[in-house]
Amino acid sequence: MVLTTALAGLIVIFLLGSLRPVNMGAIALVMAFALSALSDTSTDELRSGFPVSLLITLVGVTYLFGIAKTNGTVDRLVQLAVSAVRGRKALIPWIVFLVATALASIGAASPAAVAIVAPIGIAFALQNGTSPLMNGLMAVNGAAAGSFSPVGVLGGIVLGAARQHGLEVDPVMLFGTTFGFNVLVAVGTVLIFRRHGVSPPAAEHFEDTSASGSAGLAVATRPRAETRNRTEQAITLAGISAMVVAVTGFGVDTGLAALSASVVLALLFPKTAQASTSSIAWPVVLLVCGIVTYISVLERIGVLDSLGQGVTAVGAPLLAALVLCFIGGLVSAFASTTGILGALVPMSIPFLLSGHIAPTALLAALCVSSSVVDASPFSTNGALIVANVPEEQRAATYKALLLWGFALIIMAPLTSWAFLVVLL
């Protein structure tokens, strides 16, 4: 009875979070409280399942990234990368891809990376006769490619969940396989659009915001402010670099390293820090922490062990792995990738501990299946693409993303399972 109720509660969480404008994490916390009452789990036990370390990671990373966004560090990097193509239009999609990858790999949440890169890439495409939809998709692919780095948000969630359950996962292989798969998706994206000759209508109404006119005026009229701004950007970039080195080179906790860099920058530049506090991704924090707390209740009452034993008892581990990948792709296309990974990774732990399938391979397949479908218009990243194309193109873009998303729901689990689980 409790097992059925617990699984039904998980379905209700994702359904309500997808169909109603309510944070899925808040729903999960309420459902966790209700489930703990039904299963005689104490309030203290419920609280102990709240992921404090994950909260620090998300707050620290998004705060640091928010400071970099507010003082123009990120925008300057993006503009420099886009201007580097110097008229070579074929490179535009790849610049978009690589910048989104870089942002996500240093700790920016996937929607944040897409929100920064996609509008610039889409506008640049409209101005230069390439496809805005293609550039939007490349931004989504790039963000997915970078999100599973050891300091990436999704990478931290997956690796943290695995380590918490005593599962050894190779972070380099996890990042390398997910990155490589998304590169292949990006190559396919470019080939498909170029083969069909997709191009946008004329876009004379777009102004070149990257031109030097306004920037030159700012330099001419406010040289001291510009100098201070450049100094702040340089120090911010140094802080981000120090965080990455501390995490990757010395094993420092990602959240604490990011929070430390953020506090130092806040002390040096209090006005910027004050304006950046709104950049802390509290909805994402609530979402992830709520889902993880609910999963901790499932684990405490034995639901995850029962599911893992059930999958193992099927006698077909490859089939079970494929089912998990399809679940990840389907749910993530309509709900949060962060949320579904927070649910599926712990659920797969008992199955992975059985030794039938290499843990890193299956987790990589799960990550790919759950992330490449983020271009669905029901996903935040897909919605960002629709919102940033010209109004007259939005209906067509929505339909194109709908077809694209459903195609990936089928293709991504099958191909990632075949290459990463079966062949590796």
CSV table of C-alpha atoms in Angstrom, one decimal:
chain,number,residue,atom,x,y,z
A,1,MET,CA,0.0,0.0,0.0
A,2,VAL,CA,2.7,2.5,1.0
A,3,LEU,CA,4.8,1.5,-2.1
A,4,THR,CA,1.9,2.2,-4.4
A,5,THR,CA,1.1,5.5,-2.7
A,6,ALA,CA,4.7,6.6,-2.8
A,7,LEU,CA,5.0,5.9,-6.6
A,8,ALA,CA,1.6,7.5,-7.2
A,9,GLY,CA,2.8,10.6,-5.3
A,10,LEU,CA,5.8,10.9,-7.5
A,11,ILE,CA,3.6,10.8,-10.6
A,12,VAL,CA,1.3,13.4,-9.1
A,13,ILE,CA,4.3,15.7,-8.3
A,14,PHE,CA,5.5,15.7,-12.0
A,15,LEU,CA,1.9,16.0,-13.3
A,16,LEU,CA,1.0,18.9,-11.1
A,17,GLY,CA,4.4,20.6,-11.6
A,18,SER,CA,3.9,20.3,-15.4
A,19,LEU,CA,0.3,21.2,-15.7
A,20,ARG,CA,0.0,23.9,-13.0
A,21,PRO,CA,2.2,27.0,-12.4
A,22,VAL,CA,3.4,25.7,-9.1
A,23,ASN,CA,7.0,24.9,-8.3
A,24,MET,CA,7.5,21.2,-8.4
A,25,GLY,CA,9.8,21.3,-5.4
A,26,ALA,CA,7.2,22.8,-3.2
A,27,ILE,CA,4.7,20.1,-4.2
A,28,ALA,CA,7.4,17.5,-3.5
A,29,LEU,CA,8.0,18.9,0.0
A,30,VAL,CA,4.3,18.7,0.8
A,31,MET,CA,4.0,15.2,-0.6
A,32,ALA,CA,7.1,14.2,1.4
A,33,PHE,CA,5.4,15.4,4.5
A,34,ALA,CA,2.2,13.5,3.7
A,35,LEU,CA,4.1,10.4,2.8
A,36,SER,CA,6.2,10.5,6.0
A,37,ALA,CA,3.0,10.8,8.0
A,38,LEU,CA,1.5,7.7,6.3
A,39,SER,CA,4.7,5.7,6.8
A,40,ASP,CA,5.3,6.7,10.4
A,41,THR,CA,8.5,8.6,9.5
A,42,SER,CA,9.3,11.3,12.1
A,43,THR,CA,9.7,15.0,11.2
A,44,ASP,CA,13.4,14.8,12.2
A,45,GLU,CA,13.9,12.0,9.8
A,46,LEU,CA,12.2,14.0,7.1
A,47,ARG,CA,14.4,17.0,7.8
A,48,SER,CA,17.5,14.8,7.6
A,49,GLY,CA,16.7,14.0,4.0
A,50,PHE,CA,16.9,17.7,3.0
A,51,PRO,CA,20.0,18.2,0.9
A,52,VAL,CA,21.9,21.0,2.6
A,53,SER,CA,25.0,20.4,0.6
A,54,LEU,CA,23.1,20.6,-2.7
A,55,LEU,CA,21.4,23.8,-1.5
A,56,ILE,CA,24.8,25.4,-0.9
A,57,THR,CA,26.1,24.3,-4.3
A,58,LEU,CA,23.1,25.8,-6.1
A,59,VAL,CA,23.1,29.0,-4.2
A,60,GLY,CA,26.8,29.5,-4.4
A,61,VAL,CA,27.1,28.8,-8.1
A,62,THR,CA,24.1,30.9,-9.2
A,63,TYR,CA,25.1,33.8,-7.0
A,64,LEU,CA,28.6,33.8,-8.5
A,65,PHE,CA,27.2,33.5,-12.0
A,66,GLY,CA,24.7,36.3,-11.2
A,67,ILE,CA,27.5,38.6,-10.2
A,68,ALA,CA,29.3,37.8,-13.5
A,69,LYS,CA,26.2,38.5,-15.4
A,70,THR,CA,25.4,41.8,-13.6
A,71,ASN,CA,28.8,43.3,-14.1
A,72,GLY,CA,28.9,42.4,-17.8
A,73,THR,CA,31.7,39.7,-17.5
A,74,VAL,CA,29.5,37.1,-19.2
A,75,ASP,CA,28.1,39.4,-21.8
A,76,ARG,CA,31.6,40.6,-22.8
A,77,LEU,CA,32.8,37.0,-23.2
A,78,VAL,CA,29.8,36.1,-25.3
A,79,GLN,CA,30.1,39.2,-27.5
A,80,LEU,CA,33.8,38.6,-28.0
A,81,ALA,CA,33.1,35.0,-29.0
A,82,VAL,CA,30.4,35.9,-31.5
A,83,SER,CA,32.4,38.7,-33.0
A,84,ALA,CA,35.3,36.3,-33.6
A,85,VAL,CA,33.6,34.7,-36.6
A,86,ARG,CA,34.4,37.9,-38.7
A,87,GLY,CA,31.8,37.2,-41.4
A,88,ARG,CA,32.3,33.4,-41.5
A,89,LYS,CA,28.6,32.5,-41.1
A,90,ALA,CA,29.3,28.8,-41.0
A,91,LEU,CA,31.0,29.3,-37.6
A,92,ILE,CA,28.2,31.1,-36.0
A,93,PRO,CA,26.3,28.0,-34.8
A,94,TRP,CA,29.5,26.5,-33.3
A,95,ILE,CA,30.4,29.7,-31.5
A,96,VAL,CA,26.9,29.6,-30.0
A,97,PHE,CA,27.4,26.0,-29.0
A,98,LEU,CA,30.8,26.4,-27.5
A,99,VAL,CA,29.9,29.5,-25.5
A,100,ALA,CA,26.8,27.8,-24.1
A,101,THR,CA,29.0,24.8,-23.3
A,102,ALA,CA,31.6,26.9,-21.5
A,103,LEU,CA,29.0,28.7,-19.4
A,104,ALA,CA,27.2,25.5,-18.3
A,105,SER,CA,30.5,23.7,-17.7
A,106,ILE,CA,31.7,26.3,-15.1
A,107,GLY,CA,28.5,26.1,-13.2
A,108,ALA,CA,25.7,28.1,-14.9
A,109,ALA,CA,22.4,26.3,-14.9
A,110,SER,CA,21.4,25.1,-18.4
A,111,PRO,CA,18.4,27.6,-18.7
A,112,ALA,CA,20.7,30.4,-17.6
A,113,ALA,CA,23.3,29.6,-20.3
A,114,VAL,CA,20.6,29.4,-22.9
A,115,ALA,CA,18.9,32.6,-21.7
A,116,ILE,CA,22.2,34.4,-22.2
A,117,VAL,CA,23.5,32.8,-25.4
A,118,ALA,CA,20.3,32.1,-27.4
A,119,PRO,CA,19.0,35.7,-27.8
A,120,ILE,CA,22.4,36.9,-29.1
A,121,GLY,CA,22.7,33.9,-31.4
A,122,ILE,CA,19.2,34.2,-32.7
A,123,ALA,CA,19.6,37.9,-33.4
A,124,PHE,CA,22.9,37.4,-35.0
A,125,ALA,CA,21.4,34.7,-37.2
A,126,LEU,CA,18.6,37.0,-38.3
A,127,GLN,CA,21.1,39.7,-39.2
A,128,ASN,CA,23.3,37.4,-41.2
A,129,GLY,CA,21.0,35.1,-43.1
A,130,THR,CA,21.3,31.9,-41.1
A,131,SER,CA,18.6,30.1,-39.2
A,132,PRO,CA,17.6,31.5,-35.8
A,133,LEU,CA,16.0,28.1,-34.9
A,134,MET,CA,19.3,26.3,-35.6
A,135,ASN,CA,21.2,28.8,-33.4
A,136,GLY,CA,18.6,28.3,-30.7
A,137,LEU,CA,19.0,24.6,-30.8
A,138,MET,CA,22.8,24.9,-30.8
A,139,ALA,CA,22.5,26.9,-27.6
A,140,VAL,CA,20.4,24.2,-26.0
A,141,ASN,CA,22.8,21.5,-27.2
A,142,GLY,CA,25.8,23.4,-25.9
A,143,ALA,CA,24.2,23.9,-22.5
A,144,ALA,CA,23.5,20.2,-22.3
A,145,ALA,CA,27.0,19.4,-23.4
A,146,GLY,CA,28.5,21.4,-20.6
A,147,SER,CA,26.0,20.7,-17.8
A,148,PHE,CA,27.6,17.4,-16.8
A,149,SER,CA,31.1,18.7,-16.1
A,150,PRO,CA,32.3,18.0,-12.5
A,151,VAL,CA,31.5,21.6,-11.6
A,152,GLY,CA,28.3,21.8,-13.7
A,153,VAL,CA,24.9,21.9,-11.9
A,154,LEU,CA,23.7,18.6,-13.4
A,155,GLY,CA,27.1,16.9,-13.1
A,156,GLY,CA,27.2,17.8,-9.4
A,157,ILE,CA,23.7,16.4,-8.9
A,158,VAL,CA,24.4,13.1,-10.6
A,159,LEU,CA,27.9,12.6,-9.1
A,160,GLY,CA,26.7,13.6,-5.6
A,161,ALA,CA,23.8,11.2,-5.7
A,162,ALA,CA,26.1,8.4,-6.9
A,163,ARG,CA,28.7,9.0,-4.2
A,164,GLN,CA,26.0,9.4,-1.5
A,165,HIS,CA,25.0,5.8,-2.2
A,166,GLY,CA,28.5,4.4,-2.4
A,167,LEU,CA,28.7,4.1,-6.2
A,168,GLU,CA,31.9,4.8,-8.0
A,169,VAL,CA,31.4,6.9,-11.1
A,170,ASP,CA,34.2,8.3,-13.3
A,171,PRO,CA,33.5,12.0,-13.6
A,172,VAL,CA,35.8,12.4,-16.6
A,173,MET,CA,34.0,9.6,-18.5
A,174,LEU,CA,30.6,10.9,-17.5
A,175,PHE,CA,31.4,14.4,-18.8
A,176,GLY,CA,33.3,13.1,-21.9
A,177,THR,CA,30.5,10.8,-23.0
A,178,THR,CA,27.7,13.3,-22.5
A,179,PHE,CA,29.7,16.0,-24.2
A,180,GLY,CA,30.6,13.8,-27.1
A,181,PHE,CA,27.0,12.7,-27.6
A,182,ASN,CA,25.8,16.3,-27.6
A,183,VAL,CA,28.5,17.2,-30.1
A,184,LEU,CA,27.0,14.5,-32.4
A,185,VAL,CA,23.5,16.0,-31.9
A,186,ALA,CA,24.9,19.4,-32.8
A,187,VAL,CA,26.5,18.1,-35.9
A,188,GLY,CA,23.2,16.5,-36.9
A,189,THR,CA,21.4,19.7,-36.2
A,190,VAL,CA,23.7,21.7,-38.5
A,191,LEU,CA,23.6,19.1,-41.3
A,192,ILE,CA,19.8,18.9,-41.2
A,193,PHE,CA,19.2,22.6,-41.4
A,194,ARG,CA,21.8,23.1,-44.1
A,195,ARG,CA,20.4,20.2,-46.2
A,196,HIS,CA,16.9,21.7,-46.1
A,197,GLY,CA,18.2,25.2,-46.8
A,198,VAL,CA,16.4,26.7,-43.8
A,199,SER,CA,16.8,30.5,-43.7
A,200,PRO,CA,15.0,33.3,-41.9
A,201,PRO,CA,13.1,36.2,-43.4
A,202,ALA,CA,14.8,39.5,-43.7
A,203,ALA,CA,15.4,41.1,-40.4
A,204,GLU,CA,16.2,44.8,-41.1
A,205,HIS,CA,14.4,45.8,-37.9
A,206,PHE,CA,17.2,44.3,-35.8
A,207,GLU,CA,19.9,46.7,-34.8
A,208,ASP,CA,23.5,45.6,-34.4
A,209,THR,CA,23.8,46.0,-30.6
A,210,SER,CA,27.3,44.7,-30.7
A,211,ALA,CA,28.4,47.6,-32.9
A,212,SER,CA,31.0,49.9,-31.3
A,213,GLY,CA,28.8,53.1,-31.5
A,214,SER,CA,27.2,53.0,-28.1
A,215,ALA,CA,30.2,51.4,-26.6
A,216,GLY,CA,32.4,54.1,-28.1
A,217,LEU,CA,30.2,56.8,-26.7
A,218,ALA,CA,30.4,55.2,-23.2
A,219,VAL,CA,34.1,55.1,-23.4
A,220,ALA,CA,34.3,58.7,-24.6
A,221,THR,CA,32.0,60.1,-21.9
A,222,ARG,CA,32.7,57.8,-19.0
A,223,PRO,CA,36.3,56.6,-19.3
A,224,ARG,CA,36.7,56.1,-15.5
A,225,ALA,CA,33.5,54.1,-15.2
A,226,GLU,CA,34.6,52.0,-18.1
A,227,THR,CA,38.0,51.4,-16.5
A,228,ARG,CA,36.4,50.4,-13.2
A,229,ASN,CA,34.0,48.1,-15.0
A,230,ARG,CA,36.8,46.3,-16.9
A,231,THR,CA,38.7,45.9,-13.6
A,232,GLU,CA,35.7,44.4,-12.0
A,233,GLN,CA,35.2,42.1,-14.9
A,234,ALA,CA,38.8,41.0,-14.7
A,235,ILE,CA,38.6,40.3,-11.0
A,236,THR,CA,35.3,38.4,-11.5
A,237,LEU,CA,36.9,36.2,-14.2
A,238,ALA,CA,39.8,35.5,-11.8
A,239,GLY,CA,37.3,34.5,-9.1
A,240,ILE,CA,35.5,32.1,-11.5
A,241,SER,CA,38.9,30.7,-12.6
A,242,ALA,CA,40.0,30.2,-9.0
A,243,MET,CA,36.7,28.4,-8.2
A,244,VAL,CA,37.2,26.0,-11.1
A,245,VAL,CA,40.8,25.3,-10.2
A,246,ALA,CA,40.0,24.8,-6.5
A,247,VAL,CA,37.2,22.3,-7.4
A,248,THR,CA,38.9,20.4,-10.2
A,249,GLY,CA,42.5,20.6,-8.9
A,250,PHE,CA,42.2,20.4,-5.2
A,251,GLY,CA,38.8,18.7,-4.6
A,252,VAL,CA,37.3,21.7,-2.8
A,253,ASP,CA,33.5,21.5,-2.4
A,254,THR,CA,31.9,23.2,-5.4
A,255,GLY,CA,29.2,25.1,-3.5
A,256,LEU,CA,31.6,26.4,-0.8
A,257,ALA,CA,34.2,27.4,-3.4
A,258,ALA,CA,31.6,29.3,-5.4
A,259,LEU,CA,30.1,30.9,-2.3
A,260,SER,CA,33.6,31.9,-1.1
A,261,ALA,CA,34.4,33.6,-4.5
A,262,SER,CA,30.9,35.3,-4.4
A,263,VAL,CA,31.5,36.7,-1.0
A,264,VAL,CA,34.9,38.1,-1.9
A,265,LEU,CA,33.4,39.7,-5.0
A,266,ALA,CA,30.5,41.0,-2.9
A,267,LEU,CA,32.9,42.6,-0.4
A,268,LEU,CA,34.9,44.2,-3.2
A,269,PHE,CA,31.9,45.4,-5.3
A,270,PRO,CA,28.8,45.7,-3.0
A,271,LYS,CA,26.6,47.5,-5.5
A,272,THR,CA,27.0,44.8,-8.0
A,273,ALA,CA,26.4,42.1,-5.4
A,274,GLN,CA,23.3,43.8,-4.2
A,275,ALA,CA,21.9,43.8,-7.7
A,276,SER,CA,22.9,40.2,-8.2
A,277,THR,CA,21.1,38.6,-5.3
A,278,SER,CA,18.0,38.2,-7.5
A,279,SER,CA,20.0,36.0,-9.8
A,280,ILE,CA,20.2,33.3,-7.2
A,281,ALA,CA,18.1,30.5,-8.7
A,282,TRP,CA,15.7,30.1,-5.7
A,283,PRO,CA,13.1,28.3,-7.9
A,284,VAL,CA,15.7,25.8,-9.0
A,285,VAL,CA,16.9,25.4,-5.4
A,286,LEU,CA,13.3,24.7,-4.2
A,287,LEU,CA,12.7,22.4,-7.1
A,288,VAL,CA,15.8,20.2,-6.6
A,289,CYS,CA,15.7,20.2,-2.8
A,290,GLY,CA,12.0,19.3,-2.8
A,291,ILE,CA,12.5,16.4,-5.3
A,292,VAL,CA,15.6,15.1,-3.4
A,293,THR,CA,13.8,15.3,-0.1
A,294,TYR,CA,10.8,13.3,-1.5
A,295,ILE,CA,13.2,10.7,-2.9
A,296,SER,CA,15.0,10.5,0.5
A,297,VAL,CA,11.6,9.6,2.1
A,298,LEU,CA,11.1,6.9,-0.6
A,299,GLU,CA,14.5,5.6,0.2
A,300,ARG,CA,13.9,5.6,3.9
A,301,ILE,CA,10.7,3.5,3.6
A,302,GLY,CA,12.3,1.0,1.2
A,303,VAL,CA,10.7,2.0,-2.1
A,304,LEU,CA,13.9,2.4,-4.0
A,305,ASP,CA,15.2,-0.9,-2.8
A,306,SER,CA,12.0,-2.6,-3.9
A,307,LEU,CA,12.2,-1.0,-7.3
A,308,GLY,CA,15.8,-1.9,-7.7
A,309,GLN,CA,15.1,-5.5,-6.7
A,310,GLY,CA,12.1,-5.6,-9.1
A,311,VAL,CA,14.3,-4.4,-12.0
A,312,THR,CA,17.0,-6.9,-11.1
A,313,ALA,CA,14.4,-9.7,-10.9
A,314,VAL,CA,13.3,-9.1,-14.5
A,315,GLY,CA,16.4,-10.9,-15.7
A,316,ALA,CA,16.9,-8.5,-18.6
A,317,PRO,CA,19.2,-5.7,-17.3
A,318,LEU,CA,19.7,-4.2,-20.8
A,319,LEU,CA,15.9,-3.9,-21.2
A,320,ALA,CA,15.5,-2.4,-17.8
A,321,ALA,CA,18.2,0.2,-18.6
A,322,LEU,CA,16.4,1.1,-21.8
A,323,VAL,CA,13.2,1.6,-19.9
A,324,LEU,CA,14.9,3.9,-17.5
A,325,CYS,CA,16.4,6.0,-20.4
A,326,PHE,CA,12.9,6.3,-22.0
A,327,ILE,CA,11.4,7.4,-18.7
A,328,GLY,CA,14.1,10.1,-18.4
A,329,GLY,CA,13.6,11.4,-22.0
A,330,LEU,CA,9.8,11.4,-21.8
A,331,VAL,CA,9.4,13.1,-18.5
A,332,SER,CA,12.2,15.6,-19.0
A,333,ALA,CA,10.6,16.8,-22.3
A,334,PHE,CA,7.7,18.0,-20.2
A,335,ALA,CA,9.2,18.7,-16.8
A,336,SER,CA,12.5,19.7,-15.3
A,337,THR,CA,15.7,17.8,-16.3
A,338,THR,CA,17.1,18.6,-12.9
A,339,GLY,CA,14.0,17.2,-11.2
A,340,ILE,CA,13.8,14.0,-13.3
A,341,LEU,CA,17.6,13.3,-12.8
A,342,GLY,CA,17.1,13.9,-9.1
A,343,ALA,CA,14.5,11.2,-9.1
A,344,LEU,CA,15.9,8.7,-11.6
A,345,VAL,CA,19.5,8.5,-10.4
A,346,PRO,CA,18.6,7.4,-6.8
A,347,MET,CA,16.0,5.0,-8.3
A,348,SER,CA,18.7,3.4,-10.4
A,349,ILE,CA,21.2,2.9,-7.6
A,350,PRO,CA,20.0,-0.5,-6.4
A,351,PHE,CA,20.0,-1.7,-10.0
A,352,LEU,CA,23.5,-0.3,-10.6
A,353,LEU,CA,24.8,-1.9,-7.4
A,354,SER,CA,23.8,-5.3,-8.7
A,355,GLY,CA,26.7,-5.2,-11.1
A,356,HIS,CA,24.9,-6.1,-14.3
A,357,ILE,CA,25.7,-2.8,-16.1
A,358,ALA,CA,28.6,-0.4,-15.7
A,359,PRO,CA,27.4,2.5,-13.5
A,360,THR,CA,29.1,5.3,-15.4
A,361,ALA,CA,27.7,4.0,-18.8
A,362,LEU,CA,24.1,3.8,-17.6
A,363,LEU,CA,24.2,7.1,-15.8
A,364,ALA,CA,25.7,8.8,-18.9
A,365,ALA,CA,22.9,7.3,-21.0
A,366,LEU,CA,20.3,8.6,-18.5
A,367,CYS,CA,21.9,12.0,-18.6
A,368,VAL,CA,21.9,12.1,-22.4
A,369,SER,CA,18.3,10.9,-22.6
A,370,SER,CA,17.1,13.5,-20.1
A,371,SER,CA,19.0,16.5,-21.4
A,372,VAL,CA,19.0,16.5,-25.2
A,373,VAL,CA,15.2,16.7,-25.1
A,374,ASP,CA,15.4,20.1,-23.5
A,375,ALA,CA,14.7,21.7,-26.8
A,376,SER,CA,11.0,20.7,-26.4
A,377,PRO,CA,8.8,23.8,-26.3
A,378,PHE,CA,7.4,22.6,-23.0
A,379,SER,CA,10.9,22.8,-21.5
A,380,THR,CA,12.4,26.0,-20.2
A,381,ASN,CA,15.1,26.0,-22.8
A,382,GLY,CA,12.8,25.3,-25.7
A,383,ALA,CA,10.4,28.1,-24.5
A,384,LEU,CA,13.4,30.5,-24.4
A,385,ILE,CA,13.9,29.8,-28.1
A,386,VAL,CA,10.3,30.5,-29.0
A,387,ALA,CA,10.3,33.7,-26.9
A,388,ASN,CA,13.3,35.1,-28.6
A,389,VAL,CA,12.4,34.6,-32.3
A,390,PRO,CA,10.4,37.4,-34.0
A,391,GLU,CA,6.7,37.2,-33.3
A,392,GLU,CA,5.7,36.2,-36.8
A,393,GLN,CA,8.0,33.1,-36.5
A,394,ARG,CA,6.9,31.9,-33.1
A,395,ALA,CA,4.1,29.6,-34.3
A,396,ALA,CA,6.3,27.9,-36.8
A,397,THR,CA,9.1,27.7,-34.3
A,398,TYR,CA,6.8,26.1,-31.7
A,399,LYS,CA,5.7,23.4,-34.2
A,400,ALA,CA,9.3,22.7,-35.3
A,401,LEU,CA,10.4,22.3,-31.7
A,402,LEU,CA,7.5,20.1,-31.0
A,403,LEU,CA,8.5,17.7,-33.8
A,404,TRP,CA,12.1,18.0,-32.8
A,405,GLY,CA,11.4,17.3,-29.2
A,406,PHE,CA,9.3,14.2,-29.8
A,407,ALA,CA,11.8,12.9,-32.3
A,408,LEU,CA,14.5,13.1,-29.6
A,409,ILE,CA,12.3,11.4,-27.1
A,410,ILE,CA,12.6,8.3,-29.3
A,411,MET,CA,16.0,8.7,-30.7
A,412,ALA,CA,18.0,9.9,-27.7
A,413,PRO,CA,17.2,6.9,-25.4
A,414,LEU,CA,17.7,4.4,-28.1
A,415,THR,CA,21.0,5.7,-29.4
A,416,SER,CA,22.5,6.5,-26.0
A,417,TRP,CA,21.4,3.1,-24.7
A,418,ALA,CA,22.9,1.3,-27.7
A,419,PHE,CA,26.2,3.1,-27.7
A,420,LEU,CA,26.8,3.8,-24.1
A,421,VAL,CA,25.2,0.8,-22.4
A,422,VAL,CA,25.3,-2.0,-24.9
A,423,LEU,CA,28.5,-1.3,-26.8
A,424,LEU,CA,30.7,0.2,-24.0
